[in-house]
């Protein structure tokens, strides 16, 4: 029939015009620059890596171009161990283990629920925090398999529980517990079944940074500008100082050091000035971004601060190089969707 | 999965059916008009002109997918599906069943997987109209169950088997006892949905995608007295489904699932007298959604009173009252949420001569959880010939959408300060139809439609992450949508042969018209998930008791990033159906074989949610008719 023939014709046309071609992999040399982790859009499988070298040359979509496969859905964090990068891909439930210099994939850790971050006990064992499941998985680094799991009870609803950011301090591991809104301290020798200490943060844990024997932790009240700042002595995990900051700003709170000065970001960047029993926030920069999503500073690149902009979270974002102490924009780089973390590669 | 319950219900219905059948066969005297029997159980698609018999055994998702004005977003067969009309999102159109809105007040849209195709026999897509109230940013999709009884007794029950473990039992049983008409409809279906797909260069099978559903509806219609009629429906449903992970995951660490249970009931009284026509509808529905461990419960009590007055020979007036009471509880709300929503619309229709209609309308609504709702206006001018076979119509209509309860109250992230979304829509519609009777037994139908629209939407609601990455909605954008819909139908029928084809094309330009920062590359770009071009083609060829139907659909690329740098590939799919009608004394059997996606196109309607490749269905339906 004529109609059948028409359909066949269009079908054949479509087939021949849209056939997928295998792309050749590319070799990268990722040294002396910034590695940008672009989360991607939830459920779109479009997380990517970008690299900006010291000359300002940018390479986007590095992981896929190096391995001819996509990174996955919602890249959460990267941890570095030896010459390897461990890229935690939250909604794909996996960690991609790559050579940091070229992002060539060597192993994949699978079977994780909703991994957020990986932290290394030593060369053989690592721990992965999971959101939703209130679970920490132990990874055997010789075969990249889960060797043990430590679950905690969830006092709230399923989606309100989970472990998030981690920092290893000596033989201790400090982890944000979202369900109890606390900082839980585990000791490697005593195991991860029960924390040796749990520090109540009152609000949802937001960020933490370690410097000179102290952990600086912030927790934020949902949809409010109210924020708690804790200065915790890691030698015995005691709260040395605690401040409530009622006007910290409501967008994503990040805590970081520039030199010896502690800073907190919301939609603006503020320097924390300690005045005995209170703190004062001094605004050092109003970047006027739509969605300030990530901040990085490294003493190895002391003249610059780097900010990332996620815009409306469904389009490619930007990374800005900012000159300090002037806090003026120097350069702009278009990266992938939702750039959330910026890492410095030697 | 509630296997036990579904099996018990299936057995119960089977016994009932056998009982009815035995009784009927004893009393049956002779065979009747089998063609009529077939038509009554099919869907009349006013948005489409193909003979209605071509729409039988087509699931609602596929039926919507074939409409060029609509874009279907579905995770997989039987899974959550939503429909977007004329370049907007699925929350911005209203789906009505017999005049009562079905969109969930909680999430704002209608999950079309909760509508079995054999429960509706009339589908219409229309421009926003004030008589139906708010929520029609882009328009309305009307689905109706009508009591079109050509005889006293029709039993139509069947089974359908398909690829990937699909089994369905469907039934439409109609009885007339004196002046009382009764409809008993059911639909029981299950599927494994474990179809293969390709991701990158690897082959996968869809995981965690099985579903089971059960629907039962009982309707009754009878005249109370002269010029006063009563219709009532009760509809029970349960859909238990697993939610598959995104593509490319071999060992999903968690298995998401959703259980929907509910009841929809409706009472409709119509009265026609010299002074006015009265149409009163009262509906109660309860929907329970269990998503993993989360419970959501919504009770709705919706009422409509429509009064139409003939003021003078050339002037008529319609007054439309609506009162809705909603009560919602959710694990994600802080306490119970209640909404009382009252609306009043008035439409005046002036016909200066028989070929001109001028309709002006006003609408005002109030809701206890909204400060001030807008006052809306509409105006329509239609010029047509006496037979209304040639129509030119221009119209302007304002409408708005109240944020859903999730938008307002979801914990975490809901924003109780959200404003309503507003729309201002202009339409131009041209319709042409003609019938040519070549002789007594041969007839040709030609129909053509062309419509253009422009819709300006303000206070467009968007969700974005806020503090500690919790997503929250806000009134961020302005959006302009312009488009063109066209459709042509040609049909010919004589004693032995029926032939018809329909070609539709839609162009949709849906652009964001506000910029949130100088770097925002979404300004003036096509909205995500809106295809610019959609073409559908269907044809039906019937010879005596055989029928052959072919349909093809082309959907252009759809952007999935607001800067239009990432997109989903266009796709072109086709289905074919071969049907045979067998008559055996008092009975008729429809046998259908369907080959869907017959050249095995890999495609998605939602990013990373592969749809099935080539698959088949075979159906057997048994029909008995008695005058």
Short mmCIF file of N, CA and C in Angstrom, two decimals, chain B residues 23-24 93 102 165 192 194 214 260 332 379 388 398 413 447 452 572 609:
data_model
loop_
_atom_site.label_atom_id
_atom_site.label_comp_id
_atom_site.label_asym_id
_atom_site.label_seq_id
_atom_site.Cartn_x
_atom_site.Cartn_y
_atom_site.Cartn_z
N UNK B 23 -27.52 -16.07 31.44
CA UNK B 23 -28.89 -15.57 31.45
C UNK B 23 -29.26 -14.92 30.13
N UNK B 24 -28.28 -14.17 29.60
CA UNK B 24 -28.56 -13.44 28.36
C UNK B 24 -28.72 -14.39 27.18
N UNK B 93 -2.82 22.64 32.43
CA UNK B 93 -4.10 22.36 31.79
C UNK B 93 -4.95 21.56 32.76
N UNK B 102 -10.06 16.65 37.36
CA UNK B 102 -9.37 15.49 37.92
C UNK B 102 -7.95 15.82 38.38
N UNK B 165 4.97 -9.37 29.46
CA UNK B 165 4.07 -9.85 30.51
C UNK B 165 2.79 -9.08 30.68
N UNK B 192 4.96 -6.86 33.35
CA UNK B 192 6.30 -6.91 33.94
C UNK B 192 7.12 -5.71 33.49
N UNK B 194 9.56 -5.40 31.59
CA UNK B 194 11.02 -5.59 31.66
C UNK B 194 11.61 -5.57 30.24
N UNK B 214 -6.29 -2.15 38.90
CA UNK B 214 -7.67 -2.61 38.93
C UNK B 214 -8.56 -1.38 38.94
N UNK B 260 -1.34 3.73 44.30
CA UNK B 260 -2.45 4.69 44.22
C UNK B 260 -3.75 3.95 44.47
N UNK B 332 4.56 14.95 54.10
CA UNK B 332 5.40 16.10 53.76
C UNK B 332 4.71 17.43 53.99
N UNK B 379 -13.67 37.01 25.55
CA UNK B 379 -14.51 37.48 24.46
C UNK B 379 -14.28 36.59 23.25
N UNK B 388 -22.92 25.39 10.12
CA UNK B 388 -21.68 25.41 10.91
C UNK B 388 -20.60 24.50 10.33
N UNK B 398 -8.72 35.13 29.56
CA UNK B 398 -7.77 35.20 30.68
C UNK B 398 -8.05 34.02 31.60
N UNK B 413 10.67 23.02 51.72
CA UNK B 413 10.78 23.78 50.49
C UNK B 413 9.55 24.52 50.04
N UNK B 447 -12.67 17.09 6.33
CA UNK B 447 -12.65 18.07 7.42
C UNK B 447 -11.26 18.66 7.50
N UNK B 452 -4.50 28.96 15.46
CA UNK B 452 -3.28 29.64 15.88
C UNK B 452 -3.54 30.23 17.25
N UNK B 572 10.57 8.96 15.61
CA UNK B 572 9.53 8.67 14.63
C UNK B 572 9.10 7.24 14.88
N UNK B 609 14.59 7.86 30.50
CA UNK B 609 13.51 6.91 30.77
C UNK B 609 13.14 6.25 29.46
#
